[in-house]
Amino acid sequence: MGSMKRWRRRLAVLLLALAALLACVPPAGQAYLTDVYLTAVNNQVLEMDSATMPFRSGGVWYVSSRVFEGTDLGVSYVRSDLMGLAMLYTTKIDLRFDLEAQQVYDKQGNIYNGSAIEKGGVMFFPVALVCRYFDLRWSISETETVPLIRIRSGEDSLDDRSFLDAAALQMRERYLEYEKSVTSPAEEPGRPDVTPPPPENPPPVQAAEGQKVYLLVDVRSAEEARAVLEKLGSAQATFLLSAEQMGEGDLVRSLVAGGHAVALRAAGTAEDEVEEEILLARELLWQSACCWLDLVFCEGRSDTGKLLEDLGCAQVKRDLLLEAYAGPGALLRAMGGYREDLSVGLDGGSTESLEELLEGLEEARYRLCAWRLTA
């Protein structure tokens, strides 16, 4: 008899909890707040705060210093008002943001494209630059409520798809808490209920006649490359590989056999280091697939033109980055403003949006090409 009563009490508690949860779920068709984003670091969903909300400026996504404070990314943040610097650092490397000159450089003096933005006393950093420099991953994903910007490091964090499933309830709760804190009070009696008309659908993107697109896929492993190849199908792309990856025969041969281009992702900070990388990559690529290396991608460097020319190489450049936009649709709309050939970069570790991007490129009649020396 006692066990039956305990069972009934537990059932009542569960029903109350379920009712409270359902009460928090917006009714079907309700619009969510715009220009609002969830933020996650590895497997942790951060609290939502208007003062530290990610935002986009000039086509670049920015995240606040909060993602580097009290999280497990392995990157720390410090600011010196006396020196006019904000710095992100690890035990080995750092990235320094000169707030007055609006420049970014490291302790070796290498300068990078970008700047920090201060809003309401909070420092915001360009997430794509920071992640590339510190070898982190970032992504933008749609959720049940508003988009999620996630930064992750290491192999112990869930992939984006698994994380979205595992954290769905927590993300919804975070959003509803935020919505409740910022929504206006109840309508005053007698005030008309005016519902704005739905926005018109933007016109479809259409490529200029003969306009080409070069996909630059940054892959860090053979597994990432295989996943991208499966999504690409017959479409051709340019794969950015490190010098060491040029020696992975199976990987390189599969790329070359599929008609894809292979470019060195140079990591050197000094000119002589870049030259050594090119010569090593050229030797390994020749041994692996009997191919001659003539494409080099130097992130954040503009002073390597003479060196590359002397070595018979072309510099691969990236005009747009998929991860800097809220999905393929937003990227395609941005591409519609260009009438010349474009190079579009994407992270090989996140292939969820690749199929949608390829479909959009085909519908817009872009010519998808692999980068060649004469591109």
Coordinates of C-alpha atoms in Angstrom, one line a residue:
M1 CA 0.0 0.0 0.0
G2 CA 2.9 2.4 0.9
S3 CA 4.6 1.6 -2.3
M4 CA 1.4 2.5 -4.3
K5 CA 1.2 5.9 -2.6
R6 CA 4.9 6.6 -3.3
W7 CA 4.3 5.7 -7.0
R8 CA 1.3 8.0 -7.2
R9 CA 3.3 10.9 -5.6
R10 CA 6.1 10.4 -8.1
L11 CA 3.6 10.3 -11.0
A12 CA 2.1 13.5 -9.8
V13 CA 5.5 15.2 -9.6
L14 CA 6.3 14.1 -13.1
L15 CA 3.0 15.4 -14.5
L16 CA 3.5 18.8 -12.8
A17 CA 7.1 19.0 -14.3
L18 CA 5.7 18.1 -17.7
A19 CA 3.0 20.7 -17.5
A20 CA 5.5 23.4 -16.5
L21 CA 7.7 22.5 -19.4
L22 CA 4.8 22.6 -21.9
A23 CA 3.8 26.0 -20.6
C24 CA 7.2 27.3 -21.5
V25 CA 7.0 26.1 -25.1
P26 CA 5.8 28.8 -27.5
P27 CA 2.6 28.0 -29.3
A28 CA 2.9 26.9 -33.0
G29 CA 3.5 29.7 -35.4
Q30 CA 4.9 32.1 -32.7
A31 CA 7.9 34.2 -34.0
Y32 CA 11.1 34.2 -32.2
L33 CA 13.3 37.2 -31.5
T34 CA 15.5 38.3 -34.4
D35 CA 19.2 39.1 -34.2
V36 CA 19.4 36.8 -31.1
Y37 CA 21.8 33.9 -30.8
L38 CA 22.6 31.1 -28.5
T39 CA 26.3 30.5 -27.6
A40 CA 28.0 27.3 -26.7
V41 CA 31.6 26.3 -25.8
N42 CA 32.4 22.6 -26.4
N43 CA 29.5 20.8 -24.6
Q44 CA 28.4 23.8 -22.5
V45 CA 25.5 26.1 -23.4
L46 CA 26.2 29.6 -22.1
E47 CA 23.6 31.9 -20.6
M48 CA 22.1 34.4 -22.9
D49 CA 22.8 38.1 -22.2
S50 CA 22.1 41.1 -24.5
A51 CA 25.4 42.7 -23.5
T52 CA 27.5 39.7 -24.7
M53 CA 25.3 38.5 -27.6
P54 CA 27.3 37.6 -30.7
F55 CA 26.8 39.8 -33.7
R56 CA 27.9 40.3 -37.3
S57 CA 29.6 43.4 -38.6
G58 CA 30.9 43.9 -42.1
G59 CA 30.2 40.2 -42.9
V60 CA 32.3 39.1 -40.0
W61 CA 31.0 37.3 -36.9
Y62 CA 32.1 38.5 -33.5
V63 CA 31.9 36.8 -30.1
S64 CA 32.5 38.3 -26.7
S65 CA 35.3 37.7 -24.3
R66 CA 33.0 35.7 -22.1
V67 CA 33.6 32.6 -24.2
F68 CA 37.2 32.6 -23.1
E69 CA 36.5 33.3 -19.4
G70 CA 35.7 30.3 -17.2
T71 CA 35.3 27.8 -20.1
D72 CA 37.4 24.9 -21.2
L73 CA 38.6 26.2 -24.6
G74 CA 42.2 26.4 -23.3
V75 CA 42.4 30.1 -24.5
S76 CA 42.5 32.9 -21.9
Y77 CA 41.6 36.6 -22.1
V78 CA 43.2 39.6 -20.6
R79 CA 42.9 43.3 -21.2
S80 CA 45.3 46.2 -20.4
D81 CA 43.7 49.7 -20.6
L82 CA 47.2 51.2 -19.8
M83 CA 48.7 49.5 -23.0
G84 CA 45.5 49.8 -25.0
L85 CA 45.6 46.0 -25.7
A86 CA 43.2 43.1 -25.4
M87 CA 44.9 39.7 -25.7
L88 CA 43.9 36.1 -26.2
Y89 CA 46.6 33.6 -25.3
T90 CA 47.7 30.1 -24.4
T91 CA 50.9 29.0 -22.7
K92 CA 52.6 29.0 -26.2
I93 CA 51.0 31.6 -28.4
D94 CA 49.0 34.8 -28.2
L95 CA 47.0 37.1 -30.4
R96 CA 47.1 40.8 -29.5
F97 CA 44.4 43.3 -30.4
D98 CA 45.6 47.0 -30.5
L99 CA 42.5 48.9 -29.6
E100 CA 43.7 52.3 -30.7
A101 CA 45.4 51.3 -34.0
Q102 CA 42.7 48.6 -34.7
Q103 CA 45.4 46.1 -35.6
V104 CA 45.9 42.4 -34.7
Y105 CA 49.4 40.8 -34.3
D106 CA 51.1 38.1 -32.4
K107 CA 54.3 38.1 -30.3
Q108 CA 56.4 37.5 -33.4
G109 CA 55.0 40.7 -34.9
N110 CA 53.0 39.0 -37.7
I111 CA 50.0 41.1 -38.6
Y112 CA 46.5 39.6 -39.3
N113 CA 43.5 41.0 -41.0
G114 CA 40.8 41.9 -38.4
S115 CA 40.2 44.0 -35.3
A116 CA 38.4 43.8 -32.0
I117 CA 35.2 45.7 -31.3
E118 CA 34.2 47.1 -27.9
K119 CA 30.4 47.5 -27.1
G120 CA 29.2 48.7 -23.8
G121 CA 32.5 47.9 -22.1
V122 CA 32.6 44.4 -23.4
M123 CA 35.2 43.2 -25.9
F124 CA 34.2 41.3 -29.0
F125 CA 36.6 39.3 -31.2
P126 CA 36.3 38.0 -34.8
V127 CA 35.5 34.4 -34.2
A128 CA 36.9 33.0 -37.6
L129 CA 40.3 34.6 -37.1
V130 CA 40.6 33.6 -33.5
C131 CA 39.6 30.0 -34.2
R132 CA 42.0 29.6 -37.1
Y133 CA 44.8 31.0 -35.0
F134 CA 44.2 28.9 -32.0
D135 CA 43.2 25.8 -34.0
L136 CA 39.6 25.8 -32.7
R137 CA 36.4 24.9 -34.6
W138 CA 33.3 27.1 -34.8
S139 CA 29.9 26.7 -36.5
I140 CA 26.5 28.3 -36.8
S141 CA 23.5 25.9 -36.6
E142 CA 19.8 26.3 -36.6
T143 CA 17.9 25.2 -33.5
E144 CA 14.3 25.1 -32.5
T145 CA 14.4 28.7 -31.4
V146 CA 17.3 30.9 -32.6
P147 CA 20.7 30.1 -34.3
L148 CA 23.5 28.7 -32.2
I149 CA 27.1 29.8 -32.5
R150 CA 29.4 27.1 -31.1
I151 CA 33.1 27.0 -30.5
R152 CA 34.9 23.8 -29.7
S153 CA 38.3 22.3 -29.1
G154 CA 39.7 18.8 -28.7
E155 CA 38.3 15.5 -29.6
D156 CA 36.2 15.0 -26.5
S157 CA 33.4 17.5 -27.5
L158 CA 30.4 16.2 -29.3
D159 CA 30.0 16.8 -33.0
D160 CA 27.5 19.5 -33.9
R161 CA 24.7 17.1 -34.8
S162 CA 25.0 15.1 -31.5
F163 CA 25.3 18.3 -29.5
L164 CA 22.2 19.8 -31.0
D165 CA 20.2 16.6 -30.0
A166 CA 21.8 16.4 -26.5
A167 CA 21.4 20.0 -25.6
A168 CA 18.0 20.7 -27.3
L169 CA 16.1 21.1 -24.0
Q170 CA 18.7 23.3 -22.3
M171 CA 19.0 25.6 -25.4
R172 CA 15.2 26.0 -25.4
E173 CA 15.2 26.9 -21.7
R174 CA 18.1 29.4 -22.1
Y175 CA 16.2 31.1 -24.9
L176 CA 12.8 31.2 -23.1
E177 CA 14.6 32.7 -20.0
Y178 CA 16.2 35.4 -22.2
E179 CA 12.9 36.1 -24.1
K180 CA 11.1 36.6 -20.8
S181 CA 13.8 39.0 -19.6
V182 CA 13.6 41.3 -22.6
T183 CA 10.0 41.2 -23.9
S184 CA 7.9 44.2 -23.2
P185 CA 5.1 44.2 -20.5
A186 CA 1.6 43.2 -21.4
E187 CA -0.3 45.4 -23.8
E188 CA -2.2 48.3 -22.2
P189 CA -6.0 48.0 -22.3
G190 CA -7.5 49.5 -25.4
R191 CA -4.2 49.4 -27.3
P192 CA -4.8 47.8 -30.8
D193 CA -3.1 44.5 -31.6
V194 CA -1.2 45.4 -34.7
T195 CA 0.5 42.5 -36.5
P196 CA 3.1 43.6 -39.0
P197 CA 2.9 42.0 -42.4
P198 CA 5.2 39.2 -43.1
P199 CA 8.4 40.2 -45.0
E200 CA 8.5 39.6 -48.7
N201 CA 10.6 36.7 -49.9
P202 CA 13.9 38.0 -51.3
P203 CA 14.5 37.4 -55.0
P204 CA 16.5 34.3 -55.8
V205 CA 20.2 34.7 -56.3
Q206 CA 21.4 34.5 -59.9
A207 CA 25.0 34.2 -60.9
A208 CA 26.5 36.5 -63.6
E209 CA 27.1 34.8 -67.0
G210 CA 30.0 32.4 -66.7
Q211 CA 30.6 33.3 -63.0
K212 CA 32.9 30.8 -61.3
V213 CA 33.0 29.7 -57.7
Y214 CA 36.1 28.0 -56.2
L215 CA 35.3 25.9 -53.0
L216 CA 38.3 25.9 -50.6
V217 CA 37.9 23.1 -48.1
D218 CA 40.1 23.2 -45.1
V219 CA 40.6 19.6 -43.9
R220 CA 42.6 18.4 -40.9
S221 CA 42.4 14.7 -41.4
A222 CA 41.7 12.0 -44.0
E223 CA 38.3 11.3 -42.3
E224 CA 37.2 14.9 -42.8
A225 CA 38.3 14.7 -46.5
R226 CA 36.4 11.5 -47.1
A227 CA 33.2 13.0 -45.5
V228 CA 33.5 16.0 -47.8
L229 CA 34.2 13.9 -50.9
E230 CA 31.0 12.0 -50.2
K231 CA 29.0 15.2 -50.1
L232 CA 30.6 16.7 -53.1
G233 CA 29.7 13.9 -55.5
S234 CA 30.9 14.9 -59.0
A235 CA 31.5 18.6 -57.9
Q236 CA 35.1 19.7 -57.8
A237 CA 36.8 21.6 -55.0
T238 CA 40.2 22.7 -53.8
F239 CA 41.5 21.0 -50.6
L240 CA 43.8 22.8 -48.2
L241 CA 46.3 20.4 -46.7
S242 CA 49.3 20.8 -44.4
A243 CA 52.8 19.8 -45.6
E244 CA 52.6 16.6 -43.6
Q245 CA 49.2 15.7 -45.1
M246 CA 50.8 15.8 -48.6
G247 CA 52.6 12.6 -47.6
E248 CA 49.4 10.7 -47.0
G249 CA 49.3 8.8 -50.2
D250 CA 45.8 7.4 -50.1
L251 CA 44.3 10.8 -49.2
V252 CA 46.2 12.7 -51.9
R253 CA 45.6 10.1 -54.6
S254 CA 41.9 10.0 -53.9
L255 CA 41.7 13.8 -54.2
V256 CA 43.7 14.0 -57.4
A257 CA 41.8 11.0 -59.0
G258 CA 38.5 12.9 -58.4
G259 CA 39.8 15.9 -60.3
H260 CA 40.2 18.1 -57.2
A261 CA 43.0 20.6 -56.6
V262 CA 45.4 20.3 -53.7
A263 CA 46.9 23.4 -52.1
L264 CA 49.4 23.8 -49.2
R265 CA 47.9 25.4 -46.1
A266 CA 51.1 27.2 -45.0
A267 CA 51.5 27.6 -41.3
G268 CA 54.9 29.3 -41.2
T269 CA 55.1 32.9 -39.8
A270 CA 58.5 33.8 -41.4
E271 CA 59.3 33.8 -45.1
D272 CA 62.0 31.2 -44.8
E273 CA 59.6 28.9 -42.9
V274 CA 57.0 29.2 -45.7
E275 CA 59.7 28.4 -48.2
E276 CA 60.7 25.3 -46.3
E277 CA 57.1 24.2 -46.1
I278 CA 56.6 24.6 -49.8
L279 CA 59.7 22.6 -50.7
L280 CA 58.8 19.8 -48.2
A281 CA 55.1 19.7 -49.4
R282 CA 56.2 19.6 -53.0
E283 CA 58.5 16.7 -52.4
L284 CA 55.9 14.7 -50.5
L285 CA 53.1 15.4 -53.0
W286 CA 55.3 14.2 -55.8
Q287 CA 56.1 11.0 -54.0
S288 CA 52.5 10.4 -53.0
A289 CA 50.7 11.2 -56.3
C290 CA 53.3 12.3 -58.9
C291 CA 51.8 15.8 -58.8
W292 CA 53.6 19.1 -58.7
L293 CA 52.6 21.5 -55.9
D294 CA 51.9 25.0 -57.3
L295 CA 49.0 26.3 -55.1
V296 CA 49.6 27.8 -51.6
F297 CA 47.2 29.3 -49.1
C298 CA 48.8 31.7 -46.6
E299 CA 46.3 32.8 -44.1
G300 CA 46.6 36.5 -43.0
R301 CA 49.8 37.1 -45.0
S302 CA 50.1 39.6 -47.9
D303 CA 53.9 39.7 -48.2
T304 CA 54.6 36.3 -49.8
G305 CA 53.8 37.2 -53.4
K306 CA 57.5 37.5 -54.5
L307 CA 58.4 34.2 -52.8
L308 CA 55.6 32.3 -54.3
E309 CA 56.4 33.7 -57.7
D310 CA 60.0 32.7 -57.4
L311 CA 58.9 29.1 -56.5
G312 CA 56.4 28.9 -59.4
C313 CA 53.3 29.0 -57.1
A314 CA 50.0 30.8 -57.1
Q315 CA 48.5 32.2 -53.9
V316 CA 45.1 30.8 -53.2
K317 CA 42.8 33.4 -51.6
R318 CA 39.5 33.2 -49.8
D319 CA 36.9 35.8 -50.5
L320 CA 34.0 34.5 -48.3
L321 CA 33.8 32.0 -45.5
L322 CA 30.7 29.8 -45.1
E323 CA 31.0 29.7 -41.3
A324 CA 30.9 33.5 -41.1
Y325 CA 27.3 33.4 -42.2
A326 CA 24.1 32.1 -40.7
G327 CA 23.9 29.2 -43.1
P328 CA 24.2 28.6 -46.8
G329 CA 21.2 30.8 -47.6
A330 CA 22.8 33.8 -46.0
L331 CA 26.1 33.1 -47.8
L332 CA 24.3 32.8 -51.2
R333 CA 22.6 36.1 -50.7
A334 CA 25.9 37.7 -49.9
M335 CA 27.4 36.1 -53.1
G336 CA 24.6 37.7 -55.1
G337 CA 26.2 41.1 -54.6
Y338 CA 29.4 40.0 -56.5
R339 CA 29.5 39.7 -60.3
E340 CA 33.1 38.4 -60.5
D341 CA 34.5 35.0 -59.8
L342 CA 34.6 34.1 -56.0
S343 CA 36.5 31.7 -53.8
V344 CA 34.4 30.4 -50.9
G345 CA 36.0 28.7 -47.9
L346 CA 34.5 26.1 -45.6
D347 CA 35.6 24.0 -42.7
G348 CA 36.0 20.3 -43.6
G349 CA 35.0 19.4 -40.1
S350 CA 31.5 20.6 -40.6
T351 CA 29.7 19.1 -43.6
E352 CA 26.1 19.6 -42.5
S353 CA 25.5 22.6 -44.7
L354 CA 27.5 21.5 -47.7
E355 CA 24.7 19.7 -49.6
E356 CA 22.4 22.8 -49.2
L357 CA 25.2 25.0 -50.4
L358 CA 25.9 22.8 -53.5
E359 CA 22.2 22.8 -54.3
G360 CA 22.0 26.6 -54.0
L361 CA 25.1 27.1 -56.2
E362 CA 23.6 24.8 -58.9
E363 CA 20.2 26.6 -58.8
A364 CA 21.9 30.0 -59.1
R365 CA 23.9 28.6 -62.1
Y366 CA 27.4 29.2 -60.7
R367 CA 30.2 27.3 -62.3
L368 CA 31.9 25.2 -59.6
C369 CA 35.6 24.8 -60.4
A370 CA 38.7 23.5 -58.8
W371 CA 41.5 26.1 -58.4
R372 CA 44.3 25.9 -61.0
L373 CA 47.5 27.7 -61.4
T374 CA 46.0 30.1 -64.0
A375 CA 42.8 30.7 -61.8

